[in-house]
Each structure stands twice: as C-alpha cells, then as structure tokens.
mmCIF file of C-alpha atoms and ligand atoms in Angstrom:
data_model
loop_
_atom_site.group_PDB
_atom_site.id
_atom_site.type_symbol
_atom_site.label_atom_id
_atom_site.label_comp_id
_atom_site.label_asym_id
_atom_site.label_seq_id
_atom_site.Cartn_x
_atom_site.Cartn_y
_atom_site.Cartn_z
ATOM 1 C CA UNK A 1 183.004 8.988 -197.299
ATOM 2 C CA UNK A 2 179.869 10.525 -195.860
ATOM 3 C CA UNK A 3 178.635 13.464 -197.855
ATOM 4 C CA UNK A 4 175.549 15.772 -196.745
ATOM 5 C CA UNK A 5 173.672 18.975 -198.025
ATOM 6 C CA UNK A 6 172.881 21.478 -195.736
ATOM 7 C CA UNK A 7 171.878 24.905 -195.298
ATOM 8 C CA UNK A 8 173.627 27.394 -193.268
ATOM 9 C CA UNK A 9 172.671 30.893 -193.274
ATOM 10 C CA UNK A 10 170.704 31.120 -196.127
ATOM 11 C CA UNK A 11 173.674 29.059 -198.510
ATOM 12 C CA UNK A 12 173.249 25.845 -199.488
ATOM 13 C CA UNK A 13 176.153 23.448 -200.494
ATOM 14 C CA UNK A 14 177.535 19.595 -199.993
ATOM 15 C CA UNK A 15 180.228 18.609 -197.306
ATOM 16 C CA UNK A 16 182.380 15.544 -196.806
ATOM 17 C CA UNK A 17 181.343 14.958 -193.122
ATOM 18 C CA UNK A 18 184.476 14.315 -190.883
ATOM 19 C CA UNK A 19 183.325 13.326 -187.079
ATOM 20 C CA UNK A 20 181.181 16.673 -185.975
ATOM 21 C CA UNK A 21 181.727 19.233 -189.022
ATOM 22 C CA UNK A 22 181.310 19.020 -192.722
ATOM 23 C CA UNK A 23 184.062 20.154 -195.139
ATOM 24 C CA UNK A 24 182.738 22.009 -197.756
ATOM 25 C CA UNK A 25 182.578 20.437 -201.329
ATOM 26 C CA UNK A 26 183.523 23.358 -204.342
ATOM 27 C CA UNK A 27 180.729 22.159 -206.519
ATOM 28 C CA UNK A 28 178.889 19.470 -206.235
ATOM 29 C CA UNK A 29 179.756 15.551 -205.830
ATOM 30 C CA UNK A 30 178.450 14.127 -208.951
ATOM 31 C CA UNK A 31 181.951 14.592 -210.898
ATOM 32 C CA UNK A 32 185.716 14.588 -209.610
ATOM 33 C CA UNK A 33 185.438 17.223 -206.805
ATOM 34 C CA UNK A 34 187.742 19.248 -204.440
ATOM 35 C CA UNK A 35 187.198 20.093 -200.767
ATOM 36 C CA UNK A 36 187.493 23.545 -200.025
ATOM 37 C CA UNK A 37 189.043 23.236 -196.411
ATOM 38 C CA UNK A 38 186.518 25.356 -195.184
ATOM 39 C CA UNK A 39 184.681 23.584 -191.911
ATOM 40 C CA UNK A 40 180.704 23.998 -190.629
ATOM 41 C CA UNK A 41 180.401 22.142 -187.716
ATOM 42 C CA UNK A 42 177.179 19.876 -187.798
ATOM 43 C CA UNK A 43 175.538 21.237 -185.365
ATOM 44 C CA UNK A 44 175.072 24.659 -186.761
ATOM 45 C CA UNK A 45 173.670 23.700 -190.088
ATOM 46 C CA UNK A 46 170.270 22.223 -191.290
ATOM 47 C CA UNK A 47 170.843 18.997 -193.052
ATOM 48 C CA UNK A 48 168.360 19.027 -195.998
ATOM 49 C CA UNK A 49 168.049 15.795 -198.301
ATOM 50 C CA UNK A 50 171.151 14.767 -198.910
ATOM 51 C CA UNK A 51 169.877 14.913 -203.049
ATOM 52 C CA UNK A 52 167.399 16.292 -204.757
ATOM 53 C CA UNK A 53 166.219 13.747 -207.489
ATOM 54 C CA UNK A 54 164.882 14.419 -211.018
ATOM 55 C CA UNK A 55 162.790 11.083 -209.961
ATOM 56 C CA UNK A 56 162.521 8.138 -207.556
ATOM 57 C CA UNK A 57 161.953 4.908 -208.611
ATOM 58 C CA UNK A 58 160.616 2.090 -206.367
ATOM 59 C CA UNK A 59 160.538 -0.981 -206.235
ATOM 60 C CA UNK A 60 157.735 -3.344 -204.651
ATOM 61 C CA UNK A 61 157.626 -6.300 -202.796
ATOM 62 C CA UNK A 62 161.462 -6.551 -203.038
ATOM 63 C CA UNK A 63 161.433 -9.038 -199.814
ATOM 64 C CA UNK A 64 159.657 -12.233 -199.590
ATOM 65 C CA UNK A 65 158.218 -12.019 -195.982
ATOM 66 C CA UNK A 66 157.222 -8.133 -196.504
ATOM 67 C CA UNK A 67 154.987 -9.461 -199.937
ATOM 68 C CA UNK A 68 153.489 -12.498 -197.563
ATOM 69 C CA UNK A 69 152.647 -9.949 -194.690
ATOM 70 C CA UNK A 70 150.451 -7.908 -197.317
ATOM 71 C CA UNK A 71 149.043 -11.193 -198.448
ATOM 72 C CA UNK A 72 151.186 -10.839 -201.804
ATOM 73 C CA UNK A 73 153.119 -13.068 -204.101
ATOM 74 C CA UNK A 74 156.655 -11.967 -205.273
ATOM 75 C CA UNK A 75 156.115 -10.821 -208.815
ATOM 76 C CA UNK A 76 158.122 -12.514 -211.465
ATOM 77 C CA UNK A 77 159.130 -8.991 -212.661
ATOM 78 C CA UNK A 78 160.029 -6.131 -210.314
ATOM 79 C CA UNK A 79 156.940 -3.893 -209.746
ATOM 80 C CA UNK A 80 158.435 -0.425 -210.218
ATOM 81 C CA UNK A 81 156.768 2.893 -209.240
ATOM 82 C CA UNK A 82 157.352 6.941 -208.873
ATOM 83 C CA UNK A 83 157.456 8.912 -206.326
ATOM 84 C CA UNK A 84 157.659 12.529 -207.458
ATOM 85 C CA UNK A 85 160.516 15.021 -206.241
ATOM 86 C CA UNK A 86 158.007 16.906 -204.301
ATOM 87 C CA UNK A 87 157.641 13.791 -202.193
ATOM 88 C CA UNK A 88 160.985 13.700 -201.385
ATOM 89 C CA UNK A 89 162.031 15.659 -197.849
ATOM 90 C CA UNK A 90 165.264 15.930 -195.416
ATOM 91 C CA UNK A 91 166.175 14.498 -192.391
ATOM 92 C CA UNK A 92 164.573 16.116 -189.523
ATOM 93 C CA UNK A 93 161.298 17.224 -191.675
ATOM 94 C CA UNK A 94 157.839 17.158 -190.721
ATOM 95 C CA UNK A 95 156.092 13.978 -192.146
ATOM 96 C CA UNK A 96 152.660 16.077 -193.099
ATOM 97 C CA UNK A 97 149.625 13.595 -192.691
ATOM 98 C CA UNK A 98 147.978 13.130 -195.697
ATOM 99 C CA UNK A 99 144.046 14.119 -195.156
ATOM 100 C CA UNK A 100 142.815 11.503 -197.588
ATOM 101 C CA UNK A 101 144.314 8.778 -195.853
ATOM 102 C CA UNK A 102 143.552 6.990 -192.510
ATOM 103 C CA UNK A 103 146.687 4.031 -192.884
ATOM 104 C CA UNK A 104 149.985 5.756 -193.340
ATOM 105 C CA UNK A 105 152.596 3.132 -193.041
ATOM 106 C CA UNK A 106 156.089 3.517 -192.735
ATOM 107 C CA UNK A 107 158.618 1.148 -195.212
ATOM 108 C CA UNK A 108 162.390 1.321 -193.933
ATOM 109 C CA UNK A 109 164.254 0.876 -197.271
ATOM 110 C CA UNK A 110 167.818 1.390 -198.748
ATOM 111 C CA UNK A 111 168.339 3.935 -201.106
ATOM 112 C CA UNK A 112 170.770 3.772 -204.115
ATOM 113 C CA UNK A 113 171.794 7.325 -204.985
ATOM 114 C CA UNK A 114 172.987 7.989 -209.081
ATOM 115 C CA UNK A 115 175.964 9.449 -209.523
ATOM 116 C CA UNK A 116 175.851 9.899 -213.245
ATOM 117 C CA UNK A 117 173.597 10.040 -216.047
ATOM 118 C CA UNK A 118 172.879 6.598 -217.299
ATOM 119 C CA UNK A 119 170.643 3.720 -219.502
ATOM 120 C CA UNK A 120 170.968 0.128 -220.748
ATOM 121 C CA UNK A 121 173.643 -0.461 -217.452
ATOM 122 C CA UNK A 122 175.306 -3.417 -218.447
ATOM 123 C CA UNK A 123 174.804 -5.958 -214.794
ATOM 124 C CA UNK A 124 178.913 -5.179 -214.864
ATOM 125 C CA UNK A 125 178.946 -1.130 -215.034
ATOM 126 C CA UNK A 126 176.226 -1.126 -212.204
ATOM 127 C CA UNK A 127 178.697 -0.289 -209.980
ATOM 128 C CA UNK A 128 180.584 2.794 -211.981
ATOM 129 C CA UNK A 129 177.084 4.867 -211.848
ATOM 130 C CA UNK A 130 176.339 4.688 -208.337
ATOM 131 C CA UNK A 131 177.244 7.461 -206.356
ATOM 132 C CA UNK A 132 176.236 5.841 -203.042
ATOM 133 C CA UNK A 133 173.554 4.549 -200.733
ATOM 134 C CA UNK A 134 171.312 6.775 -197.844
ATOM 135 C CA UNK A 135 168.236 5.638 -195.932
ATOM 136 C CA UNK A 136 165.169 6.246 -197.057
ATOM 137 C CA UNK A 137 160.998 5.962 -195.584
ATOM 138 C CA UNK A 138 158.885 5.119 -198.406
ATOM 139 C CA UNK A 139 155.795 6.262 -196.748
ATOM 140 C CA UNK A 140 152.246 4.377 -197.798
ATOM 141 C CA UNK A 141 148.714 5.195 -197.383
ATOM 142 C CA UNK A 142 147.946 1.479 -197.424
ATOM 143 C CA UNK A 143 144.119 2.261 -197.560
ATOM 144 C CA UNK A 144 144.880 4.245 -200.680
ATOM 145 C CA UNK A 145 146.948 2.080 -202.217
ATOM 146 C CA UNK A 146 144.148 -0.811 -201.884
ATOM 147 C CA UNK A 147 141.945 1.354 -203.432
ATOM 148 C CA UNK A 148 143.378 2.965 -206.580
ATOM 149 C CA UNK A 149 144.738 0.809 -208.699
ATOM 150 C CA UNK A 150 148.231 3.464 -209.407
ATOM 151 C CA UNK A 151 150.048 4.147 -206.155
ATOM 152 C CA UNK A 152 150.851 7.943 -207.783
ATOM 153 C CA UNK A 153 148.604 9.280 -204.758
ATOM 154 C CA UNK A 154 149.342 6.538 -201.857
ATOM 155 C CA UNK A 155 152.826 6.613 -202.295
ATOM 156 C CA UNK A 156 153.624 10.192 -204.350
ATOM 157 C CA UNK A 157 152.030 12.590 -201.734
ATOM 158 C CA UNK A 158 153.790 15.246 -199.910
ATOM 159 C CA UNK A 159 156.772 14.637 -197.501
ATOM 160 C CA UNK A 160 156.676 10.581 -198.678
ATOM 161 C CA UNK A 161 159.862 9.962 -198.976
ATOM 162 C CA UNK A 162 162.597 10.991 -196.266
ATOM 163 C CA UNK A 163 166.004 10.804 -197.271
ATOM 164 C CA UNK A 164 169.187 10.631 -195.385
ATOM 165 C CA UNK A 165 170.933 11.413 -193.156
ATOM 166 C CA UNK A 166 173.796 11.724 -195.663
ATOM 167 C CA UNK A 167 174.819 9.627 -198.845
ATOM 168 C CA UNK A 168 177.898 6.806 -197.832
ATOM 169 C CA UNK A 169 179.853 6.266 -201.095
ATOM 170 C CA UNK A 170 182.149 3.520 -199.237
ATOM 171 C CA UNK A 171 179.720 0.720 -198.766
ATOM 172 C CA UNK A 172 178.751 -2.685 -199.606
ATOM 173 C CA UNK A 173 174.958 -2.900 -199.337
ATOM 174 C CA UNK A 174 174.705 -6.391 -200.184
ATOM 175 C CA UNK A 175 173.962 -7.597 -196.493
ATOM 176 C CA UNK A 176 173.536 -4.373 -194.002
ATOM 177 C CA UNK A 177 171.068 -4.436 -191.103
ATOM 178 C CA UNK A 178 167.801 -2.484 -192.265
ATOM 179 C CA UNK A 179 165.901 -1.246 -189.652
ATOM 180 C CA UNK A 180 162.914 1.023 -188.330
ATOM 181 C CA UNK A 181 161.701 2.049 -185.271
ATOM 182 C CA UNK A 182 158.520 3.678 -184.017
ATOM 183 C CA UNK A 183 158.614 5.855 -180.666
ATOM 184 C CA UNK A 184 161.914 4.375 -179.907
ATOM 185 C CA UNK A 185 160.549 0.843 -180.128
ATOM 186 C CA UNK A 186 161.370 -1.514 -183.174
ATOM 187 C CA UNK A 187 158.565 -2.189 -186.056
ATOM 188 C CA UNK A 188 161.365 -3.500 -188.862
ATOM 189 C CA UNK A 189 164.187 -5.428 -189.002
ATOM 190 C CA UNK A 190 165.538 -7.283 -191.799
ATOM 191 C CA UNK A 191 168.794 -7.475 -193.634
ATOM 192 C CA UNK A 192 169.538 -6.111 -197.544
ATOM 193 C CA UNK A 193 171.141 -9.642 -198.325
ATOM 194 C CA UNK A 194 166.960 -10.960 -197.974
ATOM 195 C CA UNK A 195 166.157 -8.927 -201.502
ATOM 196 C CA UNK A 196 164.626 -11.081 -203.890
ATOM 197 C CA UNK A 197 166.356 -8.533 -206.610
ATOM 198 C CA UNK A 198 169.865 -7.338 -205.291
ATOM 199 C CA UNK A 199 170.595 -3.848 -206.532
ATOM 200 C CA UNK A 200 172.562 -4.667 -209.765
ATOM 201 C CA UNK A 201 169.657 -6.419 -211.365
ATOM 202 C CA UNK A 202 167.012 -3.435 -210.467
ATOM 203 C CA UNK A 203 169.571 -1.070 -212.148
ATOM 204 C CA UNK A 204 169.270 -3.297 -215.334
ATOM 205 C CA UNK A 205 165.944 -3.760 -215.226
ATOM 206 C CA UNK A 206 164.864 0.066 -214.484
ATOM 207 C CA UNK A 207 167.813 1.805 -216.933
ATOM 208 C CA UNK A 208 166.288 -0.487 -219.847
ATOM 209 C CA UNK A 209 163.196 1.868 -219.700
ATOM 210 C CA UNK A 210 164.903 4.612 -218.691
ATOM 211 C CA UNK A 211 167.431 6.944 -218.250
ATOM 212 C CA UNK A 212 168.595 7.990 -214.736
ATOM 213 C CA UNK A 213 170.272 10.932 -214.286
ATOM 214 C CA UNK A 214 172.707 12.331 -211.396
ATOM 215 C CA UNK A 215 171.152 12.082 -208.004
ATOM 216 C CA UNK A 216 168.119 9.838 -209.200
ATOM 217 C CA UNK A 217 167.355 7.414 -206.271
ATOM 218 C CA UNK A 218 165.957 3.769 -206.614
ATOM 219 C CA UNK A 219 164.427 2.650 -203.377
ATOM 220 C CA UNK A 220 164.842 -0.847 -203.330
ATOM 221 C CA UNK A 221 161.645 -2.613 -201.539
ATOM 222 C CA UNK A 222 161.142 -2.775 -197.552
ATOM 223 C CA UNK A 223 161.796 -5.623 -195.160
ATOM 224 C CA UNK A 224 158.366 -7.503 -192.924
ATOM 225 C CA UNK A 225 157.063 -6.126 -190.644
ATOM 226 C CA UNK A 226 155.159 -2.262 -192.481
ATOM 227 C CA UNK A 227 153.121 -0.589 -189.957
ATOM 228 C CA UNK A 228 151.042 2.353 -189.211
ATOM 229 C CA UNK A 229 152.375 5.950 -188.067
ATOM 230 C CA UNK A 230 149.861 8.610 -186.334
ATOM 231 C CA UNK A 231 150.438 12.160 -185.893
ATOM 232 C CA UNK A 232 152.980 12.735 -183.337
ATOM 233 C CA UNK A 233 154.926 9.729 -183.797
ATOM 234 C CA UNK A 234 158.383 9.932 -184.168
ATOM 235 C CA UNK A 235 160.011 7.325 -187.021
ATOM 236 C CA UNK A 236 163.191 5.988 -187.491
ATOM 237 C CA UNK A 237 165.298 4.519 -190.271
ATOM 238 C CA UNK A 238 168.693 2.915 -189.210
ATOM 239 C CA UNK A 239 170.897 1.055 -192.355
ATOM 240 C CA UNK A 240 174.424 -0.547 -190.771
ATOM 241 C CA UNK A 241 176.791 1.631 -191.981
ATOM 242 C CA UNK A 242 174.866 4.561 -193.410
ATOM 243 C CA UNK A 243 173.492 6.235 -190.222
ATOM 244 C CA UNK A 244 169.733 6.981 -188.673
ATOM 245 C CA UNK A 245 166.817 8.900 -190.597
ATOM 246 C CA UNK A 246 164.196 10.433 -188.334
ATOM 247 C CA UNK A 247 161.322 12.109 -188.826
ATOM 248 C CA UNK A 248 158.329 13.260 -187.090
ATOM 249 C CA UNK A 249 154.644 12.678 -188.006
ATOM 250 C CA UNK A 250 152.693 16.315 -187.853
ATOM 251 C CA UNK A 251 149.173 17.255 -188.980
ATOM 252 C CA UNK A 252 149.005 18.880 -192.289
ATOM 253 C CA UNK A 253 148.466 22.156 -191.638
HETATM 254 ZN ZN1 ZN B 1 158.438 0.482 -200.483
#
C-alpha cells in the first residue's frame, strides 16, 4: 500500500493511493485506520512530504564504495547524525541553495519511516515499528562538512532532505535498486542489499540512545557515486518499488 499527504484546497490529510487518485485516510496512518471512500485524483492535489518527522536520523558511510569515494574507512560503529524537521521538504519542492556553501551534493538514500513510538527494539520487533520505506535526498554541502567538524549546518540546512513520493508499507528493502539521476542522466546506482548495516541493526543501534516516535525517519547511508547539484538542476531519486523523488535546485531567494 502506497500512502501520501497532500494538500487540496487548503485541507491537508493522508490517502491510500490507488492508480491516479488517493482515497482518503479518516485520521492518520500511524494506528489501525479506515478509508473514507472519498477519492482526490492525483493530479489535483499537492503532494507534500509524505511525513513530517519529530527528527531524522542518518546514518554515514552506510556503503563501502560510497566511504572509499570520499577517501573514508567504514567505521566500526554506525556514524549517526540529525537533520532537523525544518530540513525536511516534499516532493516537487524547491531545493533552496544554501549561500554558505559552494559543493552541494546530492546522496540518493532509502528512508525507513516509524510507525510507532519506540526504544531498546529488540533485532526481532524491528519489523513491528516500521511503518514503511520512501525515498529520500540527503543533501550535503561537502565543503562544509570538511570544514566543521558537526555536519548540523552541512547536512541540517533548509530544504536538505526531500522525502517521497509516498511511504510503501508492502516492501522488502533488503535488495531494491537505489538510484539518482541528475538532468535526466544517472550519477547513482547501487543496490540496498550493498549496506554494510542492513536496516534491523541501525534500528538497534539508534533506539538504544533513543526513542523514535511515529513518523521519525532513519536515512540509511547513500550508494558511490555523490556528486554536485547547481542551481537549476533538476534531481532525481528512484528506489525499485517505492517510486521517483524529484526536486529542483533554485537560488535562495
Ligand atoms: Zn547520507
């Protein structure tokens, strides 16, 4: 099941998305929930992020080639990082340019979406508190990050992290096809199955720290082959099975 968020004059709400129109959720998706047989076709509503998350978690150099490209090792624990909710925008939105950065990268990534308030996940209840997965751009500013030794600025800023299209809840992400494209031509291609740390054991390792809560996201590293954008570019994230995130690069007005 593919659910989205949208907008449509002025109301805001989830729908289960069947071929070109969404039927509307009463509620919201994070607990047992009804459709109310009431249709928007797609075309006439905004998508917005398919969530809006308390937080994001990364997670860093979650693929071996993408670490060597960078001229990284693969840590032996999971670097983990924020991106704040104000980073987080829809499908369709303006990717602002940060003015303090001159190397904005894209990173293609798979997003696990919470479904319910959680801590200490057991490797075996992973599983029960995920709600689904969506695509996700964790937009760099490489130079930044190089220079400041927290990524809070390079990878926190404005309109950092597009997510969407939609959240699929029937999915195994173990081994999709991760990709993104720049201008229509392909920058990134790798496969989930390539993560040094599949999902389960970033769960673990995150909810020992702390809690997540419903619609948290966890952004779970980016395959080789990172890149810069420039204003004007459009960027695209395509997961097997989820759908295609795009975005266009603008200057910050
Ligand atoms: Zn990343």
């Amino acid at each position: 099941m593919r659910i989205a968020r949208f907008s449509i004059d002025g109301n805001v709400g989830f729908g289960v998305l069947e071929r070109d129109e969404l039927d509307v959720i009463k509620g919201h998706p994070f607990a047992e929930f009804e459709r109310s047989g009431q249709k928007v076709p797609l075309d006439k509503v905004r998508l917005l992020p398919p969530v809006l998350p308390n937080k994001v978690v990364g997670v860093g150099r979650n693929y071996a080639e993408h670490a060597a490209e960078l001229g990284n090792e693969v840590p032996e624990a999971p670097v983990t990082f924020f991106k704040p909710s104000t980073s987080v925008i829809g499908p369709g939105d303006p990717i602002a340019y940060p003015s303090f950065s001159q190397e904005v990268h894209h990173e293609a990534e798979l997003a696990v979406v919470i479904r319910r308030m959680c801590r200490e996940v057991p490797r075996e209840r992973v599983k029960d508190v995920i709600l689904g997965y969506t695509c996700a751009n964790d937009v760099t500013a490489r130079d930044v990050q190089r220079r400041e030794k927290q990524w809070a600025r390079a990878k926190g800023f404005d309109g950092s992290c597009p997510l969407g299209p939609w959240v699929e809840t029937d999915l195994d992400p173990s081994d999709l096809t991760i990709q993104c494209t720049v201008n229509g031509e392909q920058r990134q291609l790798g496969r989930t199955g390539d993560m040094v740390r599949p999902i389960e054991d970033l769960i673990v390792h995150i909810t020992e720290a702390m809690t997540l809560l419903p619609g948290d996201v966890v952004l779970t590293g980016t395959p080789a082959g990172v890149g810069p954008l420039n204003v004007g570019d459009t960027v695209a994230v395509t997961i097997e099975g989820i759908g295609t995130l795009t975005n266009k690069v603008i200057k910050r007005g």
